[in-house]
PDB file of N, CA, C and O in Angstrom:
ATOM      1  N   MET A  20       0.842  -1.180   0.000  1.00  0.00           N
ATOM      2  CA  MET A  20       0.000   0.000   0.000  1.00  0.00           C
ATOM      3  C   MET A  20       0.885   1.240   0.000  1.00  0.00           C
ATOM      4  O   MET A  20       1.859   1.321   0.745  1.00  0.00           O
ATOM      5  N   ALA A  21       0.541   2.207  -0.819  1.00  0.00           N
ATOM      6  CA  ALA A  21       1.308   3.449  -0.921  1.00  0.00           C
ATOM      7  C   ALA A  21       1.109   4.296   0.334  1.00  0.00           C
ATOM      8  O   ALA A  21       0.034   4.282   0.946  1.00  0.00           O
ATOM      9  N   PRO A  22       2.136   5.049   0.721  1.00  0.00           N
ATOM     10  CA  PRO A  22       1.999   5.908   1.898  1.00  0.00           C
ATOM     11  C   PRO A  22       1.062   7.078   1.595  1.00  0.00           C
ATOM     12  O   PRO A  22       0.921   7.485   0.441  1.00  0.00           O
ATOM     13  N   PRO A  23       0.444   7.645   2.627  1.00  0.00           N
ATOM     14  CA  PRO A  23      -0.383   8.834   2.397  1.00  0.00           C
ATOM     15  C   PRO A  23       0.503  10.043   2.094  1.00  0.00           C
ATOM     16  O   PRO A  23       1.632  10.130   2.577  1.00  0.00           O
ATOM     17  N   TYR A  24       0.007  10.935   1.273  1.00  0.00           N
ATOM     18  CA  TYR A  24       0.671  12.202   0.988  1.00  0.00           C
ATOM     19  C   TYR A  24      -0.124  13.292   1.699  1.00  0.00           C
ATOM     20  O   TYR A  24      -1.345  13.370   1.535  1.00  0.00           O
ATOM     21  N   VAL A  25       0.575  14.112   2.489  1.00  0.00           N
ATOM     22  CA  VAL A  25      -0.078  15.153   3.271  1.00  0.00           C
ATOM     23  C   VAL A  25       0.627  16.473   2.986  1.00  0.00           C
ATOM     24  O   VAL A  25       1.860  16.536   2.984  1.00  0.00           O
ATOM     25  N   ALA A  26      -0.144  17.537   2.770  1.00  0.00           N
ATOM     26  CA  ALA A  26       0.441  18.852   2.524  1.00  0.00           C
ATOM     27  C   ALA A  26       0.487  19.662   3.809  1.00  0.00           C
ATOM     28  O   ALA A  26      -0.455  19.629   4.605  1.00  0.00           O
ATOM     29  N   ILE A  27       1.596  20.356   4.007  1.00  0.00           N
ATOM     30  CA  ILE A  27       1.712  21.345   5.078  1.00  0.00           C
ATOM     31  C   ILE A  27       1.819  22.700   4.392  1.00  0.00           C
ATOM     32  O   ILE A  27       2.719  22.932   3.587  1.00  0.00           O
ATOM     33  N   VAL A  28       0.880  23.587   4.702  1.00  0.00           N
ATOM     34  CA  VAL A  28       0.837  24.902   4.085  1.00  0.00           C
ATOM     35  C   VAL A  28       0.737  25.942   5.189  1.00  0.00           C
ATOM     36  O   VAL A  28      -0.022  25.772   6.145  1.00  0.00           O
ATOM     37  N   GLY A  29       1.505  27.005   5.065  1.00  0.00           N
ATOM     38  CA  GLY A  29       1.428  28.061   6.068  1.00  0.00           C
ATOM     39  C   GLY A  29       2.279  29.249   5.675  1.00  0.00           C
ATOM     40  O   GLY A  29       2.898  29.271   4.611  1.00  0.00           O
ATOM     41  N   ALA A  30       2.322  30.192   6.564  1.00  0.00           N
ATOM     42  CA  ALA A  30       3.004  31.461   6.314  1.00  0.00           C
ATOM     43  C   ALA A  30       4.519  31.302   6.264  1.00  0.00           C
ATOM     44  O   ALA A  30       5.095  30.505   6.997  1.00  0.00           O
ATOM     45  N   SER A  31       5.154  32.083   5.398  1.00  0.00           N
ATOM     46  CA  SER A  31       6.613  32.088   5.357  1.00  0.00           C
ATOM     47  C   SER A  31       7.179  32.925   6.506  1.00  0.00           C
ATOM     48  O   SER A  31       8.315  32.736   6.907  1.00  0.00           O
ATOM     49  N   GLU A  32       6.383  33.832   7.028  1.00  0.00           N
ATOM     50  CA  GLU A  32       6.742  34.585   8.225  1.00  0.00           C
ATOM     51  C   GLU A  32       5.782  34.149   9.317  1.00  0.00           C
ATOM     52  O   GLU A  32       4.610  34.505   9.295  1.00  0.00           O
ATOM     53  N   ALA A  33       6.265  33.356  10.256  1.00  0.00           N
ATOM     54  CA  ALA A  33       5.404  32.757  11.270  1.00  0.00           C
ATOM     55  C   ALA A  33       5.969  33.005  12.663  1.00  0.00           C
ATOM     56  O   ALA A  33       7.167  33.238  12.826  1.00  0.00           O
ATOM     57  N   SER A  34       5.096  32.914  13.641  1.00  0.00           N
ATOM     58  CA  SER A  34       5.510  33.085  15.033  1.00  0.00           C
ATOM     59  C   SER A  34       6.277  31.850  15.506  1.00  0.00           C
ATOM     60  O   SER A  34       6.228  30.784  14.876  1.00  0.00           O
ATOM     61  N   ALA A  35       6.944  31.996  16.626  1.00  0.00           N
ATOM     62  CA  ALA A  35       7.683  30.864  17.203  1.00  0.00           C
ATOM     63  C   ALA A  35       6.745  29.705  17.520  1.00  0.00           C
ATOM     64  O   ALA A  35       7.099  28.538  17.331  1.00  0.00           O
ATOM     65  N   THR A  36       5.545  30.001  17.966  1.00  0.00           N
ATOM     66  CA  THR A  36       4.563  28.955  18.274  1.00  0.00           C
ATOM     67  C   THR A  36       4.139  28.229  17.005  1.00  0.00           C
ATOM     68  O   THR A  36       4.033  26.997  16.990  1.00  0.00           O
ATOM     69  N   GLU A  37       3.896  28.966  15.936  1.00  0.00           N
ATOM     70  CA  GLU A  37       3.507  28.348  14.671  1.00  0.00           C
ATOM     71  C   GLU A  37       4.638  27.474  14.119  1.00  0.00           C
ATOM     72  O   GLU A  37       4.377  26.374  13.619  1.00  0.00           O
ATOM     73  N   ILE A  38       5.868  27.949  14.242  1.00  0.00           N
ATOM     74  CA  ILE A  38       7.023  27.172  13.779  1.00  0.00           C
ATOM     75  C   ILE A  38       7.138  25.875  14.575  1.00  0.00           C
ATOM     76  O   ILE A  38       7.311  24.793  14.013  1.00  0.00           O
ATOM     77  N   ALA A  39       7.030  25.975  15.893  1.00  0.00           N
ATOM     78  CA  ALA A  39       7.138  24.787  16.749  1.00  0.00           C
ATOM     79  C   ALA A  39       6.021  23.795  16.454  1.00  0.00           C
ATOM     80  O   ALA A  39       6.257  22.578  16.399  1.00  0.00           O
ATOM     81  N   THR A  40       4.822  24.298  16.232  1.00  0.00           N
ATOM     82  CA  THR A  40       3.687  23.423  15.927  1.00  0.00           C
ATOM     83  C   THR A  40       3.893  22.715  14.597  1.00  0.00           C
ATOM     84  O   THR A  40       3.673  21.504  14.487  1.00  0.00           O
ATOM     85  N   ALA A  41       4.326  23.453  13.581  1.00  0.00           N
ATOM     86  CA  ALA A  41       4.552  22.848  12.262  1.00  0.00           C
ATOM     87  C   ALA A  41       5.642  21.785  12.325  1.00  0.00           C
ATOM     88  O   ALA A  41       5.522  20.721  11.705  1.00  0.00           O
ATOM     89  N   GLU A  42       6.696  22.037  13.092  1.00  0.00           N
ATOM     90  CA  GLU A  42       7.764  21.053  13.217  1.00  0.00           C
ATOM     91  C   GLU A  42       7.264  19.789  13.917  1.00  0.00           C
ATOM     92  O   GLU A  42       7.590  18.672  13.508  1.00  0.00           O
ATOM     93  N   THR A  43       6.445  19.960  14.939  1.00  0.00           N
ATOM     94  CA  THR A  43       5.879  18.803  15.643  1.00  0.00           C
ATOM     95  C   THR A  43       4.955  18.009  14.726  1.00  0.00           C
ATOM     96  O   THR A  43       5.030  16.772  14.673  1.00  0.00           O
ATOM     97  N   VAL A  44       4.107  18.706  13.992  1.00  0.00           N
ATOM     98  CA  VAL A  44       3.201  18.031  13.054  1.00  0.00           C
ATOM     99  C   VAL A  44       4.006  17.279  11.996  1.00  0.00           C
ATOM    100  O   VAL A  44       3.717  16.120  11.681  1.00  0.00           O
ATOM    101  N   GLY A  45       5.042  17.916  11.464  1.00  0.00           N
ATOM    102  CA  GLY A  45       5.895  17.253  10.484  1.00  0.00           C
ATOM    103  C   GLY A  45       6.545  16.005  11.052  1.00  0.00           C
ATOM    104  O   GLY A  45       6.593  14.962  10.393  1.00  0.00           O
ATOM    105  N   ARG A  46       7.056  16.102  12.278  1.00  0.00           N
ATOM    106  CA  ARG A  46       7.698  14.947  12.919  1.00  0.00           C
ATOM    107  C   ARG A  46       6.707  13.807  13.078  1.00  0.00           C
ATOM    108  O   ARG A  46       7.005  12.644  12.776  1.00  0.00           O
ATOM    109  N   LEU A  47       5.503  14.119  13.544  1.00  0.00           N
ATOM    110  CA  LEU A  47       4.479  13.081  13.738  1.00  0.00           C
ATOM    111  C   LEU A  47       4.077  12.442  12.407  1.00  0.00           C
ATOM    112  O   LEU A  47       3.884  11.221  12.327  1.00  0.00           O
ATOM    113  N   LEU A  48       3.964  13.244  11.365  1.00  0.00           N
ATOM    114  CA  LEU A  48       3.644  12.699  10.045  1.00  0.00           C
ATOM    115  C   LEU A  48       4.772  11.812   9.535  1.00  0.00           C
ATOM    116  O   LEU A  48       4.532  10.747   8.974  1.00  0.00           O
ATOM    117  N   GLY A  49       6.011  12.249   9.744  1.00  0.00           N
ATOM    118  CA  GLY A  49       7.155  11.442   9.346  1.00  0.00           C
ATOM    119  C   GLY A  49       7.198  10.113  10.077  1.00  0.00           C
ATOM    120  O   GLY A  49       7.463   9.066   9.483  1.00  0.00           O
ATOM    121  N   GLU A  50       6.932  10.152  11.366  1.00  0.00           N
ATOM    122  CA  GLU A  50       6.904   8.915  12.160  1.00  0.00           C
ATOM    123  C   GLU A  50       5.799   7.979  11.701  1.00  0.00           C
ATOM    124  O   GLU A  50       5.927   6.758  11.791  1.00  0.00           O
ATOM    125  N   ALA A  51       4.696   8.550  11.199  1.00  0.00           N
ATOM    126  CA  ALA A  51       3.560   7.745  10.741  1.00  0.00           C
ATOM    127  C   ALA A  51       3.762   7.208   9.322  1.00  0.00           C
ATOM    128  O   ALA A  51       2.933   6.455   8.825  1.00  0.00           O
ATOM    129  N   GLY A  52       4.868   7.618   8.672  1.00  0.00           N
ATOM    130  CA  GLY A  52       5.152   7.110   7.336  1.00  0.00           C
ATOM    131  C   GLY A  52       4.564   7.914   6.203  1.00  0.00           C
ATOM    132  O   GLY A  52       4.605   7.483   5.048  1.00  0.00           O
ATOM    133  N   ALA A  53       4.020   9.091   6.495  1.00  0.00           N
ATOM    134  CA  ALA A  53       3.447   9.934   5.444  1.00  0.00           C
ATOM    135  C   ALA A  53       4.550  10.628   4.661  1.00  0.00           C
ATOM    136  O   ALA A  53       5.625  10.916   5.187  1.00  0.00           O
ATOM    137  N   VAL A  54       4.283  10.894   3.402  1.00  0.00           N
ATOM    138  CA  VAL A  54       5.134  11.753   2.587  1.00  0.00           C
ATOM    139  C   VAL A  54       4.537  13.149   2.696  1.00  0.00           C
ATOM    140  O   VAL A  54       3.358  13.349   2.408  1.00  0.00           O
ATOM    141  N   VAL A  55       5.340  14.117   3.127  1.00  0.00           N
ATOM    142  CA  VAL A  55       4.845  15.474   3.327  1.00  0.00           C
ATOM    143  C   VAL A  55       5.260  16.346   2.155  1.00  0.00           C
ATOM    144  O   VAL A  55       6.421  16.393   1.773  1.00  0.00           O
ATOM    145  N   VAL A  56       4.285  17.026   1.579  1.00  0.00           N
ATOM    146  CA  VAL A  56       4.493  17.915   0.446  1.00  0.00           C
ATOM    147  C   VAL A  56       4.224  19.338   0.917  1.00  0.00           C
ATOM    148  O   VAL A  56       3.211  19.603   1.567  1.00  0.00           O
ATOM    149  N   CYS A  57       5.154  20.239   0.613  1.00  0.00           N
ATOM    150  CA  CYS A  57       4.959  21.624   1.034  1.00  0.00           C
ATOM    151  C   CYS A  57       5.772  22.544   0.137  1.00  0.00           C
ATOM    152  O   CYS A  57       6.498  22.092  -0.740  1.00  0.00           O
ATOM    153  N   GLY A  58       5.645  23.829   0.414  1.00  0.00           N
ATOM    154  CA  GLY A  58       6.476  24.803  -0.279  1.00  0.00           C
ATOM    155  C   GLY A  58       7.917  24.616   0.157  1.00  0.00           C
ATOM    156  O   GLY A  58       8.196  24.075   1.227  1.00  0.00           O
ATOM    157  N   GLY A  59       8.831  25.051  -0.662  1.00  0.00           N
ATOM    158  CA  GLY A  59      10.238  24.824  -0.372  1.00  0.00           C
ATOM    159  C   GLY A  59      10.951  26.022   0.208  1.00  0.00           C
ATOM    160  O   GLY A  59      12.166  26.117   0.126  1.00  0.00           O
ATOM    161  N   ARG A  60      10.220  26.933   0.804  1.00  0.00           N
ATOM    162  CA  ARG A  60      10.851  28.130   1.376  1.00  0.00           C
ATOM    163  C   ARG A  60      10.787  28.071   2.896  1.00  0.00           C
ATOM    164  O   ARG A  60      10.745  27.012   3.477  1.00  0.00           O
ATOM    165  N   GLY A  61      10.743  29.215   3.531  1.00  0.00           N
ATOM    166  CA  GLY A  61      10.869  29.285   4.983  1.00  0.00           C
ATOM    167  C   GLY A  61       9.571  29.195   5.749  1.00  0.00           C
ATOM    168  O   GLY A  61       8.520  28.838   5.217  1.00  0.00           O
ATOM    169  N   GLY A  62       9.652  29.533   7.028  1.00  0.00           N
ATOM    170  CA  GLY A  62       8.493  29.592   7.902  1.00  0.00           C
ATOM    171  C   GLY A  62       7.898  28.242   8.224  1.00  0.00           C
ATOM    172  O   GLY A  62       8.604  27.271   8.510  1.00  0.00           O
ATOM    173  N   VAL A  63       6.580  28.179   8.172  1.00  0.00           N
ATOM    174  CA  VAL A  63       5.840  26.968   8.518  1.00  0.00           C
ATOM    175  C   VAL A  63       6.245  25.800   7.629  1.00  0.00           C
ATOM    176  O   VAL A  63       6.418  24.673   8.098  1.00  0.00           O
ATOM    177  N   MET A  64       6.445  26.066   6.349  1.00  0.00           N
ATOM    178  CA  MET A  64       6.775  24.990   5.417  1.00  0.00           C
ATOM    179  C   MET A  64       8.142  24.387   5.725  1.00  0.00           C
ATOM    180  O   MET A  64       8.306  23.169   5.753  1.00  0.00           O
ATOM    181  N   ALA A  65       9.123  25.231   6.004  1.00  0.00           N
ATOM    182  CA  ALA A  65      10.459  24.727   6.345  1.00  0.00           C
ATOM    183  C   ALA A  65      10.429  23.964   7.664  1.00  0.00           C
ATOM    184  O   ALA A  65      11.074  22.927   7.803  1.00  0.00           O
ATOM    185  N   ALA A  66       9.664  24.460   8.624  1.00  0.00           N
ATOM    186  CA  ALA A  66       9.575  23.784   9.921  1.00  0.00           C
ATOM    187  C   ALA A  66       8.921  22.412   9.779  1.00  0.00           C
ATOM    188  O   ALA A  66       9.363  21.433  10.390  1.00  0.00           O
ATOM    189  N   GLY A  67       7.872  22.320   8.969  1.00  0.00           N
ATOM    190  CA  GLY A  67       7.235  21.028   8.732  1.00  0.00           C
ATOM    191  C   GLY A  67       8.193  20.041   8.096  1.00  0.00           C
ATOM    192  O   GLY A  67       8.289  18.885   8.517  1.00  0.00           O
ATOM    193  N   CYS A  68       8.938  20.492   7.096  1.00  0.00           N
ATOM    194  CA  CYS A  68       9.932  19.624   6.443  1.00  0.00           C
ATOM    195  C   CYS A  68      11.028  19.206   7.419  1.00  0.00           C
ATOM    196  O   CYS A  68      11.477  18.063   7.402  1.00  0.00           O
ATOM    197  N   ARG A  69      11.454  20.130   8.248  1.00  0.00           N
ATOM    198  CA  ARG A  69      12.483  19.818   9.245  1.00  0.00           C
ATOM    199  C   ARG A  69      12.005  18.708  10.177  1.00  0.00           C
ATOM    200  O   ARG A  69      12.728  17.761  10.468  1.00  0.00           O
ATOM    201  N   GLY A  70      10.760  18.803  10.623  1.00  0.00           N
ATOM    202  CA  GLY A  70      10.205  17.774  11.493  1.00  0.00           C
ATOM    203  C   GLY A  70      10.141  16.422  10.823  1.00  0.00           C
ATOM    204  O   GLY A  70      10.474  15.393  11.411  1.00  0.00           O
ATOM    205  N   VAL A  71       9.728  16.406   9.562  1.00  0.00           N
ATOM    206  CA  VAL A  71       9.642  15.151   8.806  1.00  0.00           C
ATOM    207  C   VAL A  71      11.012  14.499   8.695  1.00  0.00           C
ATOM    208  O   VAL A  71      11.179  13.298   8.964  1.00  0.00           O
ATOM    209  N   THR A  72      12.002  15.282   8.305  1.00  0.00           N
ATOM    210  CA  THR A  72      13.328  14.705   8.103  1.00  0.00           C
ATOM    211  C   THR A  72      13.967  14.279   9.424  1.00  0.00           C
ATOM    212  O   THR A  72      14.713  13.299   9.452  1.00  0.00           O
ATOM    213  N   GLN A  73      13.667  14.974  10.519  1.00  0.00           N
ATOM    214  CA  GLN A  73      14.174  14.557  11.831  1.00  0.00           C
ATOM    215  C   GLN A  73      13.639  13.181  12.210  1.00  0.00           C
ATOM    216  O   GLN A  73      14.293  12.429  12.918  1.00  0.00           O
ATOM    217  N   ALA A  74      12.441  12.874  11.721  1.00  0.00           N
ATOM    218  CA  ALA A  74      11.827  11.575  12.005  1.00  0.00           C
ATOM    219  C   ALA A  74      12.237  10.519  10.981  1.00  0.00           C
ATOM    220  O   ALA A  74      11.768   9.384  11.038  1.00  0.00           O
ATOM    221  N   GLY A  75      13.090  10.885  10.031  1.00  0.00           N
ATOM    222  CA  GLY A  75      13.518   9.933   9.012  1.00  0.00           C
ATOM    223  C   GLY A  75      12.534   9.772   7.881  1.00  0.00           C
ATOM    224  O   GLY A  75      12.634   8.827   7.098  1.00  0.00           O
ATOM    225  N   GLY A  76      11.567  10.696   7.780  1.00  0.00           N
ATOM    226  CA  GLY A  76      10.549  10.613   6.741  1.00  0.00           C
ATOM    227  C   GLY A  76      10.957  11.312   5.461  1.00  0.00           C
ATOM    228  O   GLY A  76      12.085  11.786   5.317  1.00  0.00           O
ATOM    229  N   THR A  77      10.006  11.410   4.546  1.00  0.00           N
ATOM    230  CA  THR A  77      10.239  12.016   3.237  1.00  0.00           C
ATOM    231  C   THR A  77       9.445  13.300   3.116  1.00  0.00           C
ATOM    232  O   THR A  77       8.239  13.319   3.349  1.00  0.00           O
ATOM    233  N   ALA A  78      10.146  14.379   2.727  1.00  0.00           N
ATOM    234  CA  ALA A  78       9.510  15.668   2.484  1.00  0.00           C
ATOM    235  C   ALA A  78       9.788  16.080   1.051  1.00  0.00           C
ATOM    236  O   ALA A  78      10.901  15.915   0.553  1.00  0.00           O
ATOM    237  N   VAL A  79       8.772  16.614   0.384  1.00  0.00           N
ATOM    238  CA  VAL A  79       8.894  17.101  -0.985  1.00  0.00           C
ATOM    239  C   VAL A  79       8.580  18.590  -0.965  1.00  0.00           C
ATOM    240  O   VAL A  79       7.468  18.983  -0.615  1.00  0.00           O
ATOM    241  N   GLY A  80       9.568  19.418  -1.317  1.00  0.00           N
ATOM    242  CA  GLY A  80       9.375  20.859  -1.366  1.00  0.00           C
ATOM    243  C   GLY A  80       9.158  21.325  -2.789  1.00  0.00           C
ATOM    244  O   GLY A  80       9.891  20.944  -3.687  1.00  0.00           O
ATOM    245  N   ILE A  81       8.150  22.146  -2.983  1.00  0.00           N
ATOM    246  CA  ILE A  81       7.834  22.682  -4.306  1.00  0.00           C
ATOM    247  C   ILE A  81       8.121  24.171  -4.276  1.00  0.00           C
ATOM    248  O   ILE A  81       7.517  24.918  -3.513  1.00  0.00           O
ATOM    249  N   LEU A  82       9.050  24.591  -5.130  1.00  0.00           N
ATOM    250  CA  LEU A  82       9.453  25.995  -5.194  1.00  0.00           C
ATOM    251  C   LEU A  82       8.667  26.741  -6.263  1.00  0.00           C
ATOM    252  O   LEU A  82       8.355  26.167  -7.309  1.00  0.00           O
ATOM    253  N   PRO A  83       8.372  28.025  -6.019  1.00  0.00           N
ATOM    254  CA  PRO A  83       7.720  28.823  -7.043  1.00  0.00           C
ATOM    255  C   PRO A  83       8.709  29.178  -8.142  1.00  0.00           C
ATOM    256  O   PRO A  83       9.932  29.193  -7.920  1.00  0.00           O
ATOM    257  N   GLY A  84       8.219  29.446  -9.302  1.00  0.00           N
ATOM    258  CA  GLY A  84       9.084  29.859 -10.395  1.00  0.00           C
ATOM    259  C   GLY A  84       8.986  28.945 -11.593  1.00  0.00           C
ATOM    260  O   GLY A  84       8.258  27.951 -11.580  1.00  0.00           O
ATOM    261  N   LEU A  85       9.721  29.280 -12.613  1.00  0.00           N
ATOM    262  CA  LEU A  85       9.654  28.535 -13.868  1.00  0.00           C
ATOM    263  C   LEU A  85      10.726  27.482 -13.996  1.00  0.00           C
ATOM    264  O   LEU A  85      10.651  26.605 -14.853  1.00  0.00           O
ATOM    265  N   ASP A  86      11.774  27.534 -13.156  1.00  0.00           N
ATOM    266  CA  ASP A  86      12.867  26.557 -13.220  1.00  0.00           C
ATOM    267  C   ASP A  86      12.738  25.511 -12.138  1.00  0.00           C
ATOM    268  O   ASP A  86      12.450  25.790 -11.020  1.00  0.00           O
TER     269      ASP A  86
END
């Protein structure tokens, strides 16, 4: 069975609480085996990816732009 894909979306400028929450959510998703898809920049998206990778999971960052 394929793993679930879950998106983490949020502000690039976020409070410390929002960053901590996104990192915790990312870690929990990584531990559960989900593939997390998010933007590839800072703030909530970076914190979510950081949490996923800390748990040994897979994060996919999508950057804006044409390249």
